[in-house]
CSV table of C-alpha atoms and ligand atoms in Angstrom, one decimal:
chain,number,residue,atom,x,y,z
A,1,UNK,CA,1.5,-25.6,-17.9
A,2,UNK,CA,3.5,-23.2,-16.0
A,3,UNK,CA,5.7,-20.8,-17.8
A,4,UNK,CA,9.1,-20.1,-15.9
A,5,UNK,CA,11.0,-17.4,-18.1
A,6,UNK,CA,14.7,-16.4,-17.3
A,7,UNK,CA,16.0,-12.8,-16.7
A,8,UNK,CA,13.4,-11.0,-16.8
A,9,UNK,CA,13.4,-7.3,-16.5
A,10,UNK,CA,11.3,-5.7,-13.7
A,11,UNK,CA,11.5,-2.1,-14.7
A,12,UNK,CA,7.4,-2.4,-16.0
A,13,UNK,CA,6.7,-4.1,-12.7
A,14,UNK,CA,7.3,-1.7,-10.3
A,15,UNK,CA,6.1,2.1,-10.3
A,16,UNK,CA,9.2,3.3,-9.1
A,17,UNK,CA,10.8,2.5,-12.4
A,18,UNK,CA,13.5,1.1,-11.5
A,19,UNK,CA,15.8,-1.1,-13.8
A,20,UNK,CA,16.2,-4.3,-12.0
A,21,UNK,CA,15.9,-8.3,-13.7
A,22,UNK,CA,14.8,-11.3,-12.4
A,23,UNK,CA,16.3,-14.2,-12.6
A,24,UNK,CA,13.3,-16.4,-12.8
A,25,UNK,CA,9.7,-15.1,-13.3
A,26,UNK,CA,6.6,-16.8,-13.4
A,27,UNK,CA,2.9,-15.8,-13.2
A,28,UNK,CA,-0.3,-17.3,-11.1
A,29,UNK,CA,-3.3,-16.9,-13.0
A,30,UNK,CA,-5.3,-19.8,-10.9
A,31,UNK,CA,-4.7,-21.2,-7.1
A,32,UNK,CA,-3.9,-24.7,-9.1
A,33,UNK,CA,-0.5,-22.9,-10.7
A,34,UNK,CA,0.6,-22.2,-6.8
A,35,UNK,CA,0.3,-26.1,-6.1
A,36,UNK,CA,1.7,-26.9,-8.9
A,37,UNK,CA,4.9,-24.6,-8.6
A,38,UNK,CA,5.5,-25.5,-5.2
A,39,UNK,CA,5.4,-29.5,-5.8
A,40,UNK,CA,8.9,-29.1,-7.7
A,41,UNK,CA,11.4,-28.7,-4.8
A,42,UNK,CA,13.5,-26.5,-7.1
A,43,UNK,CA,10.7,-23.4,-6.7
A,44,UNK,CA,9.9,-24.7,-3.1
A,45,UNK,CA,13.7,-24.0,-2.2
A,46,UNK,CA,14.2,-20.7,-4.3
A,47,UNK,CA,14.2,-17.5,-2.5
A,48,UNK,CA,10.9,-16.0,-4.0
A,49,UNK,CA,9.5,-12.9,-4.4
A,50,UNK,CA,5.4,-12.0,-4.3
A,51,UNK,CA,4.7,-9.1,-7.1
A,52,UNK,CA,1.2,-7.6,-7.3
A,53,UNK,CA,1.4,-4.3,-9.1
A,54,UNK,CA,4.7,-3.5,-7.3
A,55,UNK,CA,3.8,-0.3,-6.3
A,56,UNK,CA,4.8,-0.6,-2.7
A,57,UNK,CA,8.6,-1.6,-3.7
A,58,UNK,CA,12.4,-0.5,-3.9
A,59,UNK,CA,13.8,-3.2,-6.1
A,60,UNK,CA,17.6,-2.4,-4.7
A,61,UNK,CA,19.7,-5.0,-6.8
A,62,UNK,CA,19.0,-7.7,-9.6
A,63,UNK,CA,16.6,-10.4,-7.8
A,64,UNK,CA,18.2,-13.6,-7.9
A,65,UNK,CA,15.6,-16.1,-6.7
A,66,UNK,CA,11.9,-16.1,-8.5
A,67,UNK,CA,9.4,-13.7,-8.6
A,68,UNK,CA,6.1,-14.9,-8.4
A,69,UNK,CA,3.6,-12.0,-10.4
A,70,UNK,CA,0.5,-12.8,-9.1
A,71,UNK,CA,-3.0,-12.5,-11.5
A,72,UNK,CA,-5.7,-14.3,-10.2
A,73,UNK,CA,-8.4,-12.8,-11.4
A,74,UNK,CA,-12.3,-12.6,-10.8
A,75,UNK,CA,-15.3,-11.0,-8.3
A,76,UNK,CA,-18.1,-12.1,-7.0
A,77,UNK,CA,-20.7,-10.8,-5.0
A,78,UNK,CA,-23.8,-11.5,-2.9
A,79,UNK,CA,-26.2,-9.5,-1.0
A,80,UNK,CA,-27.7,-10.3,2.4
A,81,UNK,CA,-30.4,-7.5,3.2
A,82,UNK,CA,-28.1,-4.4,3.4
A,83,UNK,CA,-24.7,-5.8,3.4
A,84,UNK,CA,-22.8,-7.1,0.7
A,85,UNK,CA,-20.3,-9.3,0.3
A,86,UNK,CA,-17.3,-9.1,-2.3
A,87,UNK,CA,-14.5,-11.7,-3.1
A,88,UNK,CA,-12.0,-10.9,-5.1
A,89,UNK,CA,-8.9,-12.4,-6.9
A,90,UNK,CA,-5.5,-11.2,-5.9
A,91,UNK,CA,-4.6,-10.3,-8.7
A,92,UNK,CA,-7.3,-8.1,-9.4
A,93,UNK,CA,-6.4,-4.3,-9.8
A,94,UNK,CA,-7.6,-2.8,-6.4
A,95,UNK,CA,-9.1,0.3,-8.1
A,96,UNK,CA,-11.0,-1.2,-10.5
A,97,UNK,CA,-12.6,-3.4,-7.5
A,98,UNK,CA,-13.5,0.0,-6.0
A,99,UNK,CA,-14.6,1.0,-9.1
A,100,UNK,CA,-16.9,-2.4,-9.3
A,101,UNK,CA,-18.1,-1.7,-6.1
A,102,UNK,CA,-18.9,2.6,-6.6
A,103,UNK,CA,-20.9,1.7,-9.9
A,104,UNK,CA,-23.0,-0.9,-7.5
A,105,UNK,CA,-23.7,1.4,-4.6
A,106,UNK,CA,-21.7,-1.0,-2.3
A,107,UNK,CA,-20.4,1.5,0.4
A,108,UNK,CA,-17.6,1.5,2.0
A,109,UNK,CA,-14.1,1.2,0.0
A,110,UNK,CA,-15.4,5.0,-2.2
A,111,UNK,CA,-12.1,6.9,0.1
A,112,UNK,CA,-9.6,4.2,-0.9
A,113,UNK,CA,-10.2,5.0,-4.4
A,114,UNK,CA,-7.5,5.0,-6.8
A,115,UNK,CA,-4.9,3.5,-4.8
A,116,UNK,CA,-2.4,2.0,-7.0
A,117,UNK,CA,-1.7,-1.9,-7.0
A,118,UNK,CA,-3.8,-5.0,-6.5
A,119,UNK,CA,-6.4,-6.9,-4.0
A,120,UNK,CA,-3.8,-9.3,-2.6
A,121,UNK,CA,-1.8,-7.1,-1.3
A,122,UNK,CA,-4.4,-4.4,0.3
A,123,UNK,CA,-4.2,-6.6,3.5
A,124,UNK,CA,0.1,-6.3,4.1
A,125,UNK,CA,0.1,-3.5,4.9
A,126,UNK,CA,-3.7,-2.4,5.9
A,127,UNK,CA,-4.0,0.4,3.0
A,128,UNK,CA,-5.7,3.2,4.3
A,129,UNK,CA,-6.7,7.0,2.9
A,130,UNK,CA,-8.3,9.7,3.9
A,131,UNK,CA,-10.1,8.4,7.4
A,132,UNK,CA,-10.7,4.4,6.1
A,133,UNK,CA,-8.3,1.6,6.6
A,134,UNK,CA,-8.7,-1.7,5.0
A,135,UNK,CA,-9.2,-3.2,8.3
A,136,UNK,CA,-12.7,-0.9,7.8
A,137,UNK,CA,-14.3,-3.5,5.0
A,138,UNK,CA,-12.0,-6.4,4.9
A,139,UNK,CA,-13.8,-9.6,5.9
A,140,UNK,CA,-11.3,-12.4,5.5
A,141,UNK,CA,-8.7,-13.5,3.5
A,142,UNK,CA,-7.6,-17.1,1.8
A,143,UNK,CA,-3.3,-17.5,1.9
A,144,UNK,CA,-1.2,-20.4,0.2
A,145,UNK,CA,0.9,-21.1,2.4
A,146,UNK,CA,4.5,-21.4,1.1
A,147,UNK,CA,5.9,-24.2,3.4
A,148,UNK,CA,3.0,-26.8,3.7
A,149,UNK,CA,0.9,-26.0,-0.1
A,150,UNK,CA,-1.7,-25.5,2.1
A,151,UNK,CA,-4.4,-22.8,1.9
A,152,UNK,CA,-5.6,-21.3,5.1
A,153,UNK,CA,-8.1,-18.7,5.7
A,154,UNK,CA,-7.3,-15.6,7.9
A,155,UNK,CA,-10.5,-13.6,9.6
A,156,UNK,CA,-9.7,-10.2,10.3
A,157,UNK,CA,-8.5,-10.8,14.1
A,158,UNK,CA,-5.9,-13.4,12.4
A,159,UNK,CA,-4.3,-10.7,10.7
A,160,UNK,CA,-4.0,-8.0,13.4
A,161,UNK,CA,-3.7,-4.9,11.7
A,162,UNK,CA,-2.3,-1.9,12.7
A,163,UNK,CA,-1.5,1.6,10.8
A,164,UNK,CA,0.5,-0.1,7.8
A,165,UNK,CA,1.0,-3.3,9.5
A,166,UNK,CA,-0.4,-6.7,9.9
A,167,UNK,CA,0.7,-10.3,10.2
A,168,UNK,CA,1.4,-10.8,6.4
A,169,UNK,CA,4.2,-7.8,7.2
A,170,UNK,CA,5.6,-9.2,10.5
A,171,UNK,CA,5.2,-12.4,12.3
A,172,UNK,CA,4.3,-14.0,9.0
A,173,UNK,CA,6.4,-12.4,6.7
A,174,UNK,CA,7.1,-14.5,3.5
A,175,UNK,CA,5.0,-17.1,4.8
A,176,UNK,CA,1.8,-16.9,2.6
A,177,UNK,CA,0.5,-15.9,-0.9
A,178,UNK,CA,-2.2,-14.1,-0.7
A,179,UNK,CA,-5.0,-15.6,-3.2
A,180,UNK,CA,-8.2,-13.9,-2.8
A,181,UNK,CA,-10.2,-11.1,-0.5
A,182,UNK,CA,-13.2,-11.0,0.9
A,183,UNK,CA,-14.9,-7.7,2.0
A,184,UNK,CA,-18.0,-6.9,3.9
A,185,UNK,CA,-19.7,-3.9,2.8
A,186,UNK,CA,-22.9,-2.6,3.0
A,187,UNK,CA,-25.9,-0.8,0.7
A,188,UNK,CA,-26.1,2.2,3.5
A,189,UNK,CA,-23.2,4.4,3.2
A,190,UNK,CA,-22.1,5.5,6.5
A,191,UNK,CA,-19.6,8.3,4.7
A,192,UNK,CA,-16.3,9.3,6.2
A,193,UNK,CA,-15.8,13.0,5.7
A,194,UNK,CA,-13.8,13.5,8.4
A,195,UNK,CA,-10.7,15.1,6.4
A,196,UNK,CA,-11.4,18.3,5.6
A,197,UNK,CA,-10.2,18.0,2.3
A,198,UNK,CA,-13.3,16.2,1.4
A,199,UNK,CA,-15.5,18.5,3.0
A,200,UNK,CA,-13.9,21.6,1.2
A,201,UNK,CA,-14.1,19.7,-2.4
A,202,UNK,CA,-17.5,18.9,-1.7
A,203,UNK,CA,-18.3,22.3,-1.0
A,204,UNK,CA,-16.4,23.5,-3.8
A,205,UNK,CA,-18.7,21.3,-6.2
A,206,UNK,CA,-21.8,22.6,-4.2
A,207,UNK,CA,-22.8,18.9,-3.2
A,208,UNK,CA,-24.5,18.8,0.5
A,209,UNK,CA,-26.2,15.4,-0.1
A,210,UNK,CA,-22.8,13.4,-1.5
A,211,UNK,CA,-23.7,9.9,-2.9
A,212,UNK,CA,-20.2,7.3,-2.8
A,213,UNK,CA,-19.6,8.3,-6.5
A,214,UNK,CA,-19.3,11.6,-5.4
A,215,UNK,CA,-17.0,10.3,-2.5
A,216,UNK,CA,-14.8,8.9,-5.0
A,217,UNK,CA,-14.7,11.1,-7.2
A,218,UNK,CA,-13.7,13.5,-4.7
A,219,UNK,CA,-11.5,11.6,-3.4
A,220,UNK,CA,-9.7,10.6,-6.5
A,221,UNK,CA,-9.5,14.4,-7.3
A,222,UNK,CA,-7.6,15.2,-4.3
A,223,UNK,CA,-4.9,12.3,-5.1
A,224,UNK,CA,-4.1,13.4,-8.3
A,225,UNK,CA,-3.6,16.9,-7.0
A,226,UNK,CA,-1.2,15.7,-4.7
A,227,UNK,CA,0.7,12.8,-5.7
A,228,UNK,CA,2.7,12.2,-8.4
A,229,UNK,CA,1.4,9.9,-11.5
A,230,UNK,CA,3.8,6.6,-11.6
A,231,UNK,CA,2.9,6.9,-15.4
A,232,UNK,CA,5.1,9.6,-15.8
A,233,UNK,CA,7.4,9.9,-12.7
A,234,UNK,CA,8.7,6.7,-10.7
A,235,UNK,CA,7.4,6.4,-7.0
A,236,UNK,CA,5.6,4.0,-4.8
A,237,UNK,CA,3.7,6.4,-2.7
A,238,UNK,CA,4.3,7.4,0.6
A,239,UNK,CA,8.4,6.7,1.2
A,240,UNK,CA,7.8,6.6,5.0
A,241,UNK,CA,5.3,5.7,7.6
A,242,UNK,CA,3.8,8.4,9.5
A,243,UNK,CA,5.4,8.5,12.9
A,244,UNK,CA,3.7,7.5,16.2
A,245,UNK,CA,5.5,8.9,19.1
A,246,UNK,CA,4.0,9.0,22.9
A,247,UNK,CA,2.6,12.3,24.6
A,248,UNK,CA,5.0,12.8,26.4
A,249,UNK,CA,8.0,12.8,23.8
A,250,UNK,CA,5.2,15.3,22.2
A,251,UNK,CA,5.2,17.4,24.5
A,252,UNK,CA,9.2,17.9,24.6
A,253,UNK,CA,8.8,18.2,20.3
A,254,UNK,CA,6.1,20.6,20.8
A,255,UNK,CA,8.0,22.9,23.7
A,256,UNK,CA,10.5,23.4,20.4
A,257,UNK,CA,8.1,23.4,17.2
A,258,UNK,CA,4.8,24.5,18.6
A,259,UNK,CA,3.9,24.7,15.0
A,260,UNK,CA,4.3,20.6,14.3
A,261,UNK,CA,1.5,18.8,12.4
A,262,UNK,CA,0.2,16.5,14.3
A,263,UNK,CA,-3.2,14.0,15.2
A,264,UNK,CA,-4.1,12.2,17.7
A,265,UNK,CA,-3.3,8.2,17.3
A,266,UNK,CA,-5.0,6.6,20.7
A,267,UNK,CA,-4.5,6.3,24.4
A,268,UNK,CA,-1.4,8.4,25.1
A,269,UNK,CA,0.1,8.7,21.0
A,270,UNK,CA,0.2,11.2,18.8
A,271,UNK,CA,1.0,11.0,15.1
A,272,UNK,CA,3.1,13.2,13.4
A,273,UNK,CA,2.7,14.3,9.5
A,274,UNK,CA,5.8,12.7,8.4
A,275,UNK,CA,5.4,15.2,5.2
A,276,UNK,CA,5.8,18.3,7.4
A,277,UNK,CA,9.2,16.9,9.0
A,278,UNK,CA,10.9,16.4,6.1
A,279,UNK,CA,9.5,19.3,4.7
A,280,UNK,CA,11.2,21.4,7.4
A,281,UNK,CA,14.2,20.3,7.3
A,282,UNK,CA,14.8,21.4,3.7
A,283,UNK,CA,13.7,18.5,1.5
A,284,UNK,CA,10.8,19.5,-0.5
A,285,UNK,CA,11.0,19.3,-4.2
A,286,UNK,CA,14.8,18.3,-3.8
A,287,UNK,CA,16.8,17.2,-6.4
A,288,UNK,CA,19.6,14.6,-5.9
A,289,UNK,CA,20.9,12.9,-8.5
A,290,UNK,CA,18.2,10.9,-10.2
A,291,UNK,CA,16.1,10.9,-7.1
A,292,UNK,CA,14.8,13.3,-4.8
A,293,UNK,CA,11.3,14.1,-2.6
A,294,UNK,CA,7.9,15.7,-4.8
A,295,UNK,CA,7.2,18.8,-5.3
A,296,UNK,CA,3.5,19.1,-4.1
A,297,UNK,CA,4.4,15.7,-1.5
A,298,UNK,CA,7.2,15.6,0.8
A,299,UNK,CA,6.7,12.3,1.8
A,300,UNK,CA,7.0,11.3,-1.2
A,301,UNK,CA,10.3,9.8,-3.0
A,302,UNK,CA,10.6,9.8,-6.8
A,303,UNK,CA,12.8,8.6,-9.6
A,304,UNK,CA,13.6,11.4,-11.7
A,305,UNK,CA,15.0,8.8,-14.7
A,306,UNK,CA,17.4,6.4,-13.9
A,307,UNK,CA,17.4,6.0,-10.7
A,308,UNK,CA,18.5,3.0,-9.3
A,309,UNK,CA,17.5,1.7,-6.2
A,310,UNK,CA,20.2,2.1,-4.0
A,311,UNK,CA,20.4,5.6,-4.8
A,312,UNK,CA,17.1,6.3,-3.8
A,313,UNK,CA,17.7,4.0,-0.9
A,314,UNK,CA,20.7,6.2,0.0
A,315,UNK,CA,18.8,8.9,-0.4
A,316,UNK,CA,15.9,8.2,2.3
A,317,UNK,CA,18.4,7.3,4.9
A,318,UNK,CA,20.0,10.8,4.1
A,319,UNK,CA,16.3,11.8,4.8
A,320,UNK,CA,16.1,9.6,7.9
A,321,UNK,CA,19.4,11.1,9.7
A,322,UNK,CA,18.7,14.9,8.6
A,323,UNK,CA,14.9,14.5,10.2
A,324,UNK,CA,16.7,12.5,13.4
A,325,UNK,CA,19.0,15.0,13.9
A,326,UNK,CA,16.3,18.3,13.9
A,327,UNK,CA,13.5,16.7,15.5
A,328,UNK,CA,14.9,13.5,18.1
A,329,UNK,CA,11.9,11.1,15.5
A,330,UNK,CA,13.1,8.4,13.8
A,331,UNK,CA,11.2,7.6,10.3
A,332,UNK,CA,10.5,4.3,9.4
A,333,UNK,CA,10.2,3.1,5.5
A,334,UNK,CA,6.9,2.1,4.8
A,335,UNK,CA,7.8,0.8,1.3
A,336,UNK,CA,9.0,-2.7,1.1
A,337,UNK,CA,12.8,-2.9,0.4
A,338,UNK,CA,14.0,-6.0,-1.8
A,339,UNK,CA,17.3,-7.0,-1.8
B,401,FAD,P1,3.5,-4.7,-4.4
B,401,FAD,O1,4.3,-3.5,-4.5
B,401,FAD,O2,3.5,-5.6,-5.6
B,401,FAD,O3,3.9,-5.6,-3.1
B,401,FAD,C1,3.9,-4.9,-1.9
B,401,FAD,C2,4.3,-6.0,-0.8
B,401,FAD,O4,3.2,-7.0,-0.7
B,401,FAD,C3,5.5,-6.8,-1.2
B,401,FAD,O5,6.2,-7.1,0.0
B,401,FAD,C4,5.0,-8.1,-1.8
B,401,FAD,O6,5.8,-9.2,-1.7
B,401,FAD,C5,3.7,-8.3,-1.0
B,401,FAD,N1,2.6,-8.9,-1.8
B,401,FAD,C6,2.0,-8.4,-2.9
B,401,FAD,N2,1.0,-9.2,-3.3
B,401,FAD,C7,0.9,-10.2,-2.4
B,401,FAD,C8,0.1,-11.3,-2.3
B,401,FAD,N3,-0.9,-11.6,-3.2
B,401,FAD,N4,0.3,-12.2,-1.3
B,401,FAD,C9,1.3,-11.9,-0.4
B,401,FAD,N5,2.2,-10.9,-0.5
B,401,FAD,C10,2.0,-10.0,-1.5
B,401,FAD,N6,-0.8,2.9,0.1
B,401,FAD,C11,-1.7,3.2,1.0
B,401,FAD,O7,-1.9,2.5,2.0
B,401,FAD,N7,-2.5,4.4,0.9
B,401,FAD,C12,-2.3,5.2,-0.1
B,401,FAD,O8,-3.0,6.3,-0.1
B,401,FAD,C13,-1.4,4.9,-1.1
B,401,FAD,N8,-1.1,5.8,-2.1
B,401,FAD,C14,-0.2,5.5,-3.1
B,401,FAD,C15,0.0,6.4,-4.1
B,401,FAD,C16,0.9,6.1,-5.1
B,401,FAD,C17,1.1,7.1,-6.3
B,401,FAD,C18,1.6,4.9,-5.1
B,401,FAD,C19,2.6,4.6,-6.2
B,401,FAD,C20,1.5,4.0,-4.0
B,401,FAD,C21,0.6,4.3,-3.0
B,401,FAD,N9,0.3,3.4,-1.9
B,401,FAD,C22,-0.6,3.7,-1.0
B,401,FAD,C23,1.1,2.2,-1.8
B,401,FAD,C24,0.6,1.0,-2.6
B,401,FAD,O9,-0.4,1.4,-3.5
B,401,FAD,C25,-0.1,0.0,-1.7
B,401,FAD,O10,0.9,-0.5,-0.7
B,401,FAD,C26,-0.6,-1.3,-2.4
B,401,FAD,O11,-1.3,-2.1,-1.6
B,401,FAD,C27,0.6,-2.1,-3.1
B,401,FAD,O12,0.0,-3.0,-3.9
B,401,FAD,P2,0.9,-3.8,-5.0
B,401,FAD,O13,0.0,-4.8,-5.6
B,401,FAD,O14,1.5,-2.8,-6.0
B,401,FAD,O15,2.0,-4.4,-4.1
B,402,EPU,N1,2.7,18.0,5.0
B,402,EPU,C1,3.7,19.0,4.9
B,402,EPU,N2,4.5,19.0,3.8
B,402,EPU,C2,4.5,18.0,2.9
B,402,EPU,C3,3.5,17.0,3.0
B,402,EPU,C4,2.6,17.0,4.1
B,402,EPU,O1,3.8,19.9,5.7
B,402,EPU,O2,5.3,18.0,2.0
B,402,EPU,C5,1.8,18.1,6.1
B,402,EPU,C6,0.6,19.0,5.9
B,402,EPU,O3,0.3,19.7,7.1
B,402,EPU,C7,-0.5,18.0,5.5
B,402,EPU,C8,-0.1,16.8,6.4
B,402,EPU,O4,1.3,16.8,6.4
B,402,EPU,O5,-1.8,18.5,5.9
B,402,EPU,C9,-0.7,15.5,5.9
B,402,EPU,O6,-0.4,15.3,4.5
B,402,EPU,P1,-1.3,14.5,3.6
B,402,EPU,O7,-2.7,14.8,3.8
B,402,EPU,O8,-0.8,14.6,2.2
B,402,EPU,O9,-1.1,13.0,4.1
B,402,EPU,P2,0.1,12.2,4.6
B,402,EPU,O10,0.1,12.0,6.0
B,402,EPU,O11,1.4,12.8,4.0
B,402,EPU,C10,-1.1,9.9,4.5
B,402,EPU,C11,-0.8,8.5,3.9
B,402,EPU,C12,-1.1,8.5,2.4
B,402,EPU,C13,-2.6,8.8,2.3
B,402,EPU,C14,-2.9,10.2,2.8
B,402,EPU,C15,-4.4,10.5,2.8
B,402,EPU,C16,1.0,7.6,5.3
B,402,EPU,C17,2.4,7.2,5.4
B,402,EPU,N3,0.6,8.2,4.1
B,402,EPU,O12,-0.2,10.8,3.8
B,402,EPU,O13,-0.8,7.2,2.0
B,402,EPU,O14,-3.0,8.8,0.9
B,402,EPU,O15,-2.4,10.2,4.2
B,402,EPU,O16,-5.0,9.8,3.8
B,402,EPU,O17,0.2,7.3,6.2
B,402,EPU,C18,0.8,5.8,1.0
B,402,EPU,O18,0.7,5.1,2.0
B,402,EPU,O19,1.6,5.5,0.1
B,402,EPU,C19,0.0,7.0,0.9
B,402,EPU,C20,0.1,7.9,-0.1
């Protein structure tokens, strides 16, 4: 029997911290609950909000529809000569699948360890970290699907992702619950060490042969030495996508800050270090208010205690106008604003 409970805070559901209630709340522990809840036209009609770990999130008022904390739980996994196969509840907690997978020498997910949240929503927005997308080991994916009660499965090409994008975060936003994920990975690592990051903290523990513990361990080192612990200071990551302008808007940016981080993002793009612009135009380790960027992280927005969400909201378009102004680029949010 479902449990619908009324008013609900949300402060201990999303890592920003902010104090926010719902005004219904309910959570899916099997794909049977999802039926079930949408059979009553009440739910069906309810504006509804998704909640995996919620760290990915400004909550910016009180949410007065339903939130739907999803905790379907469980993995299983086969083996097929050298690949491997994992499926995973939504609801599972994506690090300790990376940490399931790491323990069994399944390669492949070792430099998305320790990203915060869960397995249904790694596919939204196409996590990525340190040279591996999602897109790199995901295999499929199996959606409710909100309007019909129907569950559908989505192959990768379905979901058409992108850096921070797919369909689940455009054309089909809303649309679908995400209920479990299914990832191809295989007993051969094929290691991405491209960021030099790696490559130095390898060196620095004197490993030349690294196995994909020592890949995630690295990896996970790196993280905490940059970004800040949602334990103990409110955020939800990276505030802002990294901006992909073309070469040729580049080339004028460059001509004025030869010194501008930048990569190269395909046929005629370049992708700018969002970090370094707000960096330069004076943000770093500001404090406004209750909110401001981190210290060691530009990028990143945090909730100094008691933030609420507008203010920090307020706050990144202050962000988005100053680095508009200097630099002609304007910064999308990558975290998902709920109003
Ligand atoms: P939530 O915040 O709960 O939800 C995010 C969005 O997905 C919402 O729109 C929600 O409605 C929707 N959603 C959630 N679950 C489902 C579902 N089952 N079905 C359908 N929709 C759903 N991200 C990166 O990509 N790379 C990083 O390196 C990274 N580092 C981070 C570091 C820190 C310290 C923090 C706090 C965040 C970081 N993030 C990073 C962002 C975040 O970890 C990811 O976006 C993560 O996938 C969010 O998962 P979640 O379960 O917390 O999602
Ligand atoms: N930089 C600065 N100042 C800063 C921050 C960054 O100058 O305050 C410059 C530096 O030159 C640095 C470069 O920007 O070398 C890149 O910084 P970093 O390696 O920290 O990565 P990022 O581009 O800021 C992205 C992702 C992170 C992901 C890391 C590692 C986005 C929006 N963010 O950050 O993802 O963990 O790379 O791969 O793409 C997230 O999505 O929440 C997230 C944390």
């Amino acid at each position: 029997m479902l449990q619908i409970q009324e008013n609900v805070p949300l402060k201990n559901f999303n890592t920003f911290g902010v104090a926010a209630n719902a005004r219904y709340f309910v959570e899916i522990n099997h794909n049977t609950d999802l039926t079930e809840l949408f059979m009553d036209p009440q739910w069906r009609q309810m504006k509804t909000l998704v909640l995996g770990g919620g760290s990915n999130l400004l909550l910016l008022n009180d949410f007065d529809g339903l939130v739907i904390r999803i905790n379907i739980r469980g993995i299983e996994h086969r083996i097929k000569q050298n690949e491997v196969f994992v499926e995973a509840g939504a609801g599972e907690v994506w690090n300790d699948l990376v940490n399931f997978c790491v323990i069994r020498g399944y390669a492949g997910m070792e430099n998305l360890s320790l990203i915060p949240g869960s397995v249904g929503a790694s596919p939204i927005q196409n996590i990525g970290a340190y040279g591996v997308e999602l897109k790199d080991v995901f295999y499929s994916c199996n959606a409710f699907e909100l309007a019909t009660g129907k569950f559908k499965t989505f192959t990768k090409a379905d979901c058409r992702f992108d850096y921070r994008e797919s369909v689940f975060k455009s054309e089909l936003k809303g649309q679908y619950i995400i209920v479990s994920v299914k990832f191809h990975l295989s007993l051969i690592p094929d290691f991405n060490l491209k960021y030099g990051a790696i490559a130095q903290e390898l060196t620095n523990r004197n490993i030349t042969s690294p196995t994909i513990k020592d890949i995630s361990q690295v990896v996970s080192h790196i993280r905490v030495s940059k970004l800040p612990d949602p334990s103990t200071i409110g955020n939800a990551g990276s505030f802002f996508k990294n901006p992909v302008i073309n070469t040729a808007q580049f080339n004028g940016l460059k001509a004025n800050f030869p010194e501008v981080v930048h990569y190269p993002a395909g046929d005629n793009l370049v992708k700018l270090a969002a970090g370094w612009l707000i960096e330069q135009c004076g943000w770093k380790g500001k404090v406004v208010g209750n909110t401001g960027t981190w210290k060691n992280q530009a990028l990143v927005l945090v909730n100094h205690g008691g933030a609420t969400g507008q203010e920090v909201y307020t706050f990144s378009s202050q962000i988005i106008d100053s680095v508009y102004t200097k630099f002609g680029v304007l910064l999308q949010r990558e975290v998902n604003i709920i109003s």
